[in-house]
mmCIF file with all atom_site columns, C-alpha atoms and ligand atoms in Angstrom:
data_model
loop_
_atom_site.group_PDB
_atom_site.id
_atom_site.type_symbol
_atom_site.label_atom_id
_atom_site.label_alt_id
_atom_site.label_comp_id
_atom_site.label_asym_id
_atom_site.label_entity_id
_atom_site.label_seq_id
_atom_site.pdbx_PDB_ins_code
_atom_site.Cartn_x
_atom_site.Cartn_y
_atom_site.Cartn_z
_atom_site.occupancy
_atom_site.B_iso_or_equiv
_atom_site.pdbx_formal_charge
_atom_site.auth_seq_id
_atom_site.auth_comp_id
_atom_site.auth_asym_id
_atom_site.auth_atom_id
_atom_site.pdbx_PDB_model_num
ATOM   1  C  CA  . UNK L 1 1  ? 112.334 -42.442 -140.597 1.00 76.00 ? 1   UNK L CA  1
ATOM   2  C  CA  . UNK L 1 2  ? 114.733 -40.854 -138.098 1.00 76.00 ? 2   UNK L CA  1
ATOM   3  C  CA  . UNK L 1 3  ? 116.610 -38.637 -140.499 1.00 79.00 ? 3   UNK L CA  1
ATOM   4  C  CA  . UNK L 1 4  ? 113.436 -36.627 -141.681 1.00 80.00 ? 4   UNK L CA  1
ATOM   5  C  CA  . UNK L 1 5  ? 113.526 -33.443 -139.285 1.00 76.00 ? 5   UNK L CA  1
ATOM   6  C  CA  . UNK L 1 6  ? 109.835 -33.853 -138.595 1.00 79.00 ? 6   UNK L CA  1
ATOM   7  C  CA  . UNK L 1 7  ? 110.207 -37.221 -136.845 1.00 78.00 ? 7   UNK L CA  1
ATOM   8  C  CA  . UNK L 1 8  ? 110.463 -36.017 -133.069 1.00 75.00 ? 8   UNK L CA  1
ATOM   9  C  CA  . UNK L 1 9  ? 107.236 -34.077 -134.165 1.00 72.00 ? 9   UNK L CA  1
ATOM   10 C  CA  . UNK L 1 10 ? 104.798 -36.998 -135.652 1.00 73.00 ? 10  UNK L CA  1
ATOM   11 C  CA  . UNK L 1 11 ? 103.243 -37.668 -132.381 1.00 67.00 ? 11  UNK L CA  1
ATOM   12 C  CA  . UNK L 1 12 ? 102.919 -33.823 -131.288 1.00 63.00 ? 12  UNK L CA  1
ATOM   13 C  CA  . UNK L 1 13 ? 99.471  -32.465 -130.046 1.00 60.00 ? 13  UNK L CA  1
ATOM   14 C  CA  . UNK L 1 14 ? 96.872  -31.791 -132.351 1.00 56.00 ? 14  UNK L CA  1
ATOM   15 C  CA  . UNK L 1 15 ? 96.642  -27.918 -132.604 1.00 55.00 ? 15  UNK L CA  1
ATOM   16 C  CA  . UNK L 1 16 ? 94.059  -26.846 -129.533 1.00 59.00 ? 16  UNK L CA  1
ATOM   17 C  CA  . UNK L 1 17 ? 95.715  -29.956 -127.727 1.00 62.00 ? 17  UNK L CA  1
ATOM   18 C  CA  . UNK L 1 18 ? 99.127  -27.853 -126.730 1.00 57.00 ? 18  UNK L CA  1
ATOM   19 C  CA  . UNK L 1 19 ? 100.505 -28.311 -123.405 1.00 57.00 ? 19  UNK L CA  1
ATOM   20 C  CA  . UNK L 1 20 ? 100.585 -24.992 -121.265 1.00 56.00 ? 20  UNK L CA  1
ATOM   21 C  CA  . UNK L 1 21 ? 103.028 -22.397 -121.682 1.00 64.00 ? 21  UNK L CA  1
ATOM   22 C  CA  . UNK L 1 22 ? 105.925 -21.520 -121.552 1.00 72.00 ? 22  UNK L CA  1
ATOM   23 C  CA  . UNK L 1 23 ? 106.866 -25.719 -122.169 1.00 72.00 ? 23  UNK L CA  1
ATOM   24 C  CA  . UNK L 1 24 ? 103.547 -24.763 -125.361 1.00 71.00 ? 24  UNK L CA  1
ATOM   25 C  CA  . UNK L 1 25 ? 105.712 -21.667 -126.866 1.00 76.00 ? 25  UNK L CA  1
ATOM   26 C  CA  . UNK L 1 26 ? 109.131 -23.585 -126.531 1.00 82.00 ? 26  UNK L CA  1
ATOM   27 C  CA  . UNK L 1 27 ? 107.672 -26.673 -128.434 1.00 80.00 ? 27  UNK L CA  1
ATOM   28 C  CA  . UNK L 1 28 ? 105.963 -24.377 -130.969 1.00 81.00 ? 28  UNK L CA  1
ATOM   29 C  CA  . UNK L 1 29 ? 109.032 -22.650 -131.874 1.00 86.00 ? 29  UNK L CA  1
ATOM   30 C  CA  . UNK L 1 30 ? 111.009 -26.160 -132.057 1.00 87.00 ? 30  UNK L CA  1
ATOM   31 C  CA  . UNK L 1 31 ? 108.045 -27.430 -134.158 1.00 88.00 ? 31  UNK L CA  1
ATOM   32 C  CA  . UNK L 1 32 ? 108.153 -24.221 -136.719 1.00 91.00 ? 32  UNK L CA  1
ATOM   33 C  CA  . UNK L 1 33 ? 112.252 -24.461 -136.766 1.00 92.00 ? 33  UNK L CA  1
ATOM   34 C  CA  . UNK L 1 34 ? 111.625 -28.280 -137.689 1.00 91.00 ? 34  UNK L CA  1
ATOM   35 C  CA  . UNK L 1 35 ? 109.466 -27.760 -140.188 1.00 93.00 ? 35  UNK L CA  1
ATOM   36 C  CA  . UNK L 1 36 ? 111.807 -24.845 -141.622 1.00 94.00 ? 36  UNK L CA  1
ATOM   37 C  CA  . UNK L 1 37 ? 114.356 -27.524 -141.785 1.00 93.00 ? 37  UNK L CA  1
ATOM   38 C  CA  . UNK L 1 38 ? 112.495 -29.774 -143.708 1.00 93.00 ? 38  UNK L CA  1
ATOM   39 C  CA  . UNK L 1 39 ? 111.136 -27.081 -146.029 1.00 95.00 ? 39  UNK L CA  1
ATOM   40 C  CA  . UNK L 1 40 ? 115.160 -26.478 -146.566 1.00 96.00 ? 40  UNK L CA  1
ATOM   41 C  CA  . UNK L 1 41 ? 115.946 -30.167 -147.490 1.00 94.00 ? 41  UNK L CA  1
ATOM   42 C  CA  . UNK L 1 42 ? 112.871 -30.768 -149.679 1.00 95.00 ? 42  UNK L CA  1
ATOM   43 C  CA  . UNK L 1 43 ? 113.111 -27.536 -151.649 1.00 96.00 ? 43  UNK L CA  1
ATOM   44 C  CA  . UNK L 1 44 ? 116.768 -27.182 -151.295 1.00 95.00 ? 44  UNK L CA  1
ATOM   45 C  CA  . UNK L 1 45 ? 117.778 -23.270 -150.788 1.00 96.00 ? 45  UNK L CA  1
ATOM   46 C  CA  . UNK L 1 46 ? 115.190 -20.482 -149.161 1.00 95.00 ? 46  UNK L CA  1
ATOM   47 C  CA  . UNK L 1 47 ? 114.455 -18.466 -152.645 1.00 97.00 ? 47  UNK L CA  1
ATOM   48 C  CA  . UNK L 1 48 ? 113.022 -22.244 -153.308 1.00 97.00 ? 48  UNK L CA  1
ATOM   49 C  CA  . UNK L 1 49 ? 110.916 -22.637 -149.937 1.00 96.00 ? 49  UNK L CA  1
ATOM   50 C  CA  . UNK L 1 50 ? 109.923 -19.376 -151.087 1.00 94.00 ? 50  UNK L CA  1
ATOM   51 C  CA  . UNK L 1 51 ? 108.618 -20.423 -154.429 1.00 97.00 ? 51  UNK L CA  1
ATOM   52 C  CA  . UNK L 1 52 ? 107.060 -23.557 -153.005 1.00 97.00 ? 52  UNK L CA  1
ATOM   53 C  CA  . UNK L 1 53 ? 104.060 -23.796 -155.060 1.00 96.00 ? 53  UNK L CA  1
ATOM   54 C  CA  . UNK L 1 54 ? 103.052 -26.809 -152.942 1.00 94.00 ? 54  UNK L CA  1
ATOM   55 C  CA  . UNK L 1 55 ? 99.763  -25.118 -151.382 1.00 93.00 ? 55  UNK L CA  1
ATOM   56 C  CA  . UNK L 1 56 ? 97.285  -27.267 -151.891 1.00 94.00 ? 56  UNK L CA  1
ATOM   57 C  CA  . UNK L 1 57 ? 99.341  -30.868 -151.736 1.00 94.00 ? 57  UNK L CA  1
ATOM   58 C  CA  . UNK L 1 58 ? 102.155 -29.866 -148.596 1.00 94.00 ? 58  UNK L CA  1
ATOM   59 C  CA  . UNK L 1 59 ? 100.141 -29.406 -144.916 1.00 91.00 ? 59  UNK L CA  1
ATOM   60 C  CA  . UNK L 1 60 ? 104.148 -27.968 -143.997 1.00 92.00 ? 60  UNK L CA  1
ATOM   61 C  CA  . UNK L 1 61 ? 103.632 -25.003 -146.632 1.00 94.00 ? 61  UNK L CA  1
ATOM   62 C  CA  . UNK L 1 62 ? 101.692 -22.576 -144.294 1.00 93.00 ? 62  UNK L CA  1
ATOM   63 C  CA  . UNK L 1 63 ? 104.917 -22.435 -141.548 1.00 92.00 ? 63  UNK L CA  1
ATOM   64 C  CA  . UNK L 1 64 ? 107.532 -22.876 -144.852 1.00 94.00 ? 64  UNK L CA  1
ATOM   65 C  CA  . UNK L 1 65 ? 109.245 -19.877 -143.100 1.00 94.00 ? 65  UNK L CA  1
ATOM   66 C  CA  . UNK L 1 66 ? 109.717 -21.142 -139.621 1.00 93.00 ? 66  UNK L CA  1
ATOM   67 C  CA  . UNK L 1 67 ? 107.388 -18.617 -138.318 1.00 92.00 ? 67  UNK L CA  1
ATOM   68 C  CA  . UNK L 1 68 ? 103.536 -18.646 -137.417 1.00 89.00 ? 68  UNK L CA  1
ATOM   69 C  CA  . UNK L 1 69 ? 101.160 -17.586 -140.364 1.00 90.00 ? 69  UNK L CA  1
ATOM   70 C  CA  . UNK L 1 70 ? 100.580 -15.232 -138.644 1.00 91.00 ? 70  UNK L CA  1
ATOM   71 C  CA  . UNK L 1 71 ? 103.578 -13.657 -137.887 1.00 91.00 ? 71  UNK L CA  1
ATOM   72 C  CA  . UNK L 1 72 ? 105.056 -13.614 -141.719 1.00 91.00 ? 72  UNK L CA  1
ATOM   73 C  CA  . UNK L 1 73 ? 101.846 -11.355 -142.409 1.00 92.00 ? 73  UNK L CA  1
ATOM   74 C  CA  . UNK L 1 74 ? 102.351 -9.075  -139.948 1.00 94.00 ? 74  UNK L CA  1
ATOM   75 C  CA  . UNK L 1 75 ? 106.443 -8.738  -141.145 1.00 92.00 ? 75  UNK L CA  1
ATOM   76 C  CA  . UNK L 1 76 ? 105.104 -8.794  -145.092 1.00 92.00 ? 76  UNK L CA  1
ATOM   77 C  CA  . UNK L 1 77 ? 102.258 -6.149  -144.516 1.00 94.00 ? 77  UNK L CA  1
ATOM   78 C  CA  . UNK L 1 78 ? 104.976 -4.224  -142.473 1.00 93.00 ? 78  UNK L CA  1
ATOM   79 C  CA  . UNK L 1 79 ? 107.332 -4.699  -145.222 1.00 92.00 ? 79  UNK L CA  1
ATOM   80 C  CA  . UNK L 1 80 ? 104.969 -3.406  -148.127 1.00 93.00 ? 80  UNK L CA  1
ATOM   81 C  CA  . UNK L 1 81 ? 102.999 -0.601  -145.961 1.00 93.00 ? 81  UNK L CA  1
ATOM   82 C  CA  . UNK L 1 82 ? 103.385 2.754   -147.453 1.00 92.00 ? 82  UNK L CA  1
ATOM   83 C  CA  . UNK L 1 83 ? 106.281 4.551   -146.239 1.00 89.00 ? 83  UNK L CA  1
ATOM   84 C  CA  . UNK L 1 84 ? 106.818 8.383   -145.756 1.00 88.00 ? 84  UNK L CA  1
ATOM   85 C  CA  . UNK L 1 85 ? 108.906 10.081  -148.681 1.00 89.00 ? 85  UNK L CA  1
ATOM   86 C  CA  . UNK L 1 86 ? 112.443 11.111  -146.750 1.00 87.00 ? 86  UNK L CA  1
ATOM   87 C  CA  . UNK L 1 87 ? 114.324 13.383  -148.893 1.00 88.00 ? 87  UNK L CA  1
ATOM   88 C  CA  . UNK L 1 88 ? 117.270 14.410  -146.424 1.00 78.00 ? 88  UNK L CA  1
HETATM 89 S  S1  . SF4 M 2 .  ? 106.018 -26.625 -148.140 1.00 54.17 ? 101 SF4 M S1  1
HETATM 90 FE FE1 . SF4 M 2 .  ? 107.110 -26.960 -150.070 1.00 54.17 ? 101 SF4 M FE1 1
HETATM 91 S  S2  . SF4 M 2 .  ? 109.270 -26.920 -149.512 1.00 54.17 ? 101 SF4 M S2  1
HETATM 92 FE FE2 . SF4 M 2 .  ? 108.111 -27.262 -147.620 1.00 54.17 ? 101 SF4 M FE2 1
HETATM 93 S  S3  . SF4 M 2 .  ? 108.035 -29.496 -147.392 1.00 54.17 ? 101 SF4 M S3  1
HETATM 94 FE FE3 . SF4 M 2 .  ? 106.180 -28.849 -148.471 1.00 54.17 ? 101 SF4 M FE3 1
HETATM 95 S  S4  . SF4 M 2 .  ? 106.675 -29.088 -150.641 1.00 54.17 ? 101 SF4 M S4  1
HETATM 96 FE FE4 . SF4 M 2 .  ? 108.631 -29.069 -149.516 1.00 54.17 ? 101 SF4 M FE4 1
#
């Protein structure tokens, strides 16, 4: 179906089948923003895509956030790494 965001997507490479870059990193980043829209219309808001508990059933749920895996761990360990007290 046409409207689902993913449709332009459902005949893309198989991963380790990418084109070369920089035509690889400009469909990857189209390919995560799609699947960040269709994480939006299936869950509805982003505290929801957030609380996707679809893990084991969705293949989208890894790239929910319209970033690589690996990429939302690095911001996330980042984000919780101990910080030094500042007191002024
Ligand atoms: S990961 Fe969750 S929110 Fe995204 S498409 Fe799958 S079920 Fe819907």
């Amino acid at each position: 179906d046409a409207r689902c965001p993913l449709w332009a997507w459902r005949l893309a490479a198989l991963p380790g089948e990418a084109p070369p870059a920089p035509e690889a990193r400009h469909a990857a980043r189209a390919a995560l923003r799609a699947v960040r829209r269709q994480c939006m219309n299936c869950a509805g808001n982003r505290y929801e895509v957030r609380a996707c508990q679809a893990r084991e059933s969705c293949p989208l749920w890894r790239c929910r956030f319209g970033v690589r895996p690996q990429t939302y761990k690095a911001v996330r360990r980042r984000f919780f790494a101990p910080k030094a007290l500042r007191l002024f």
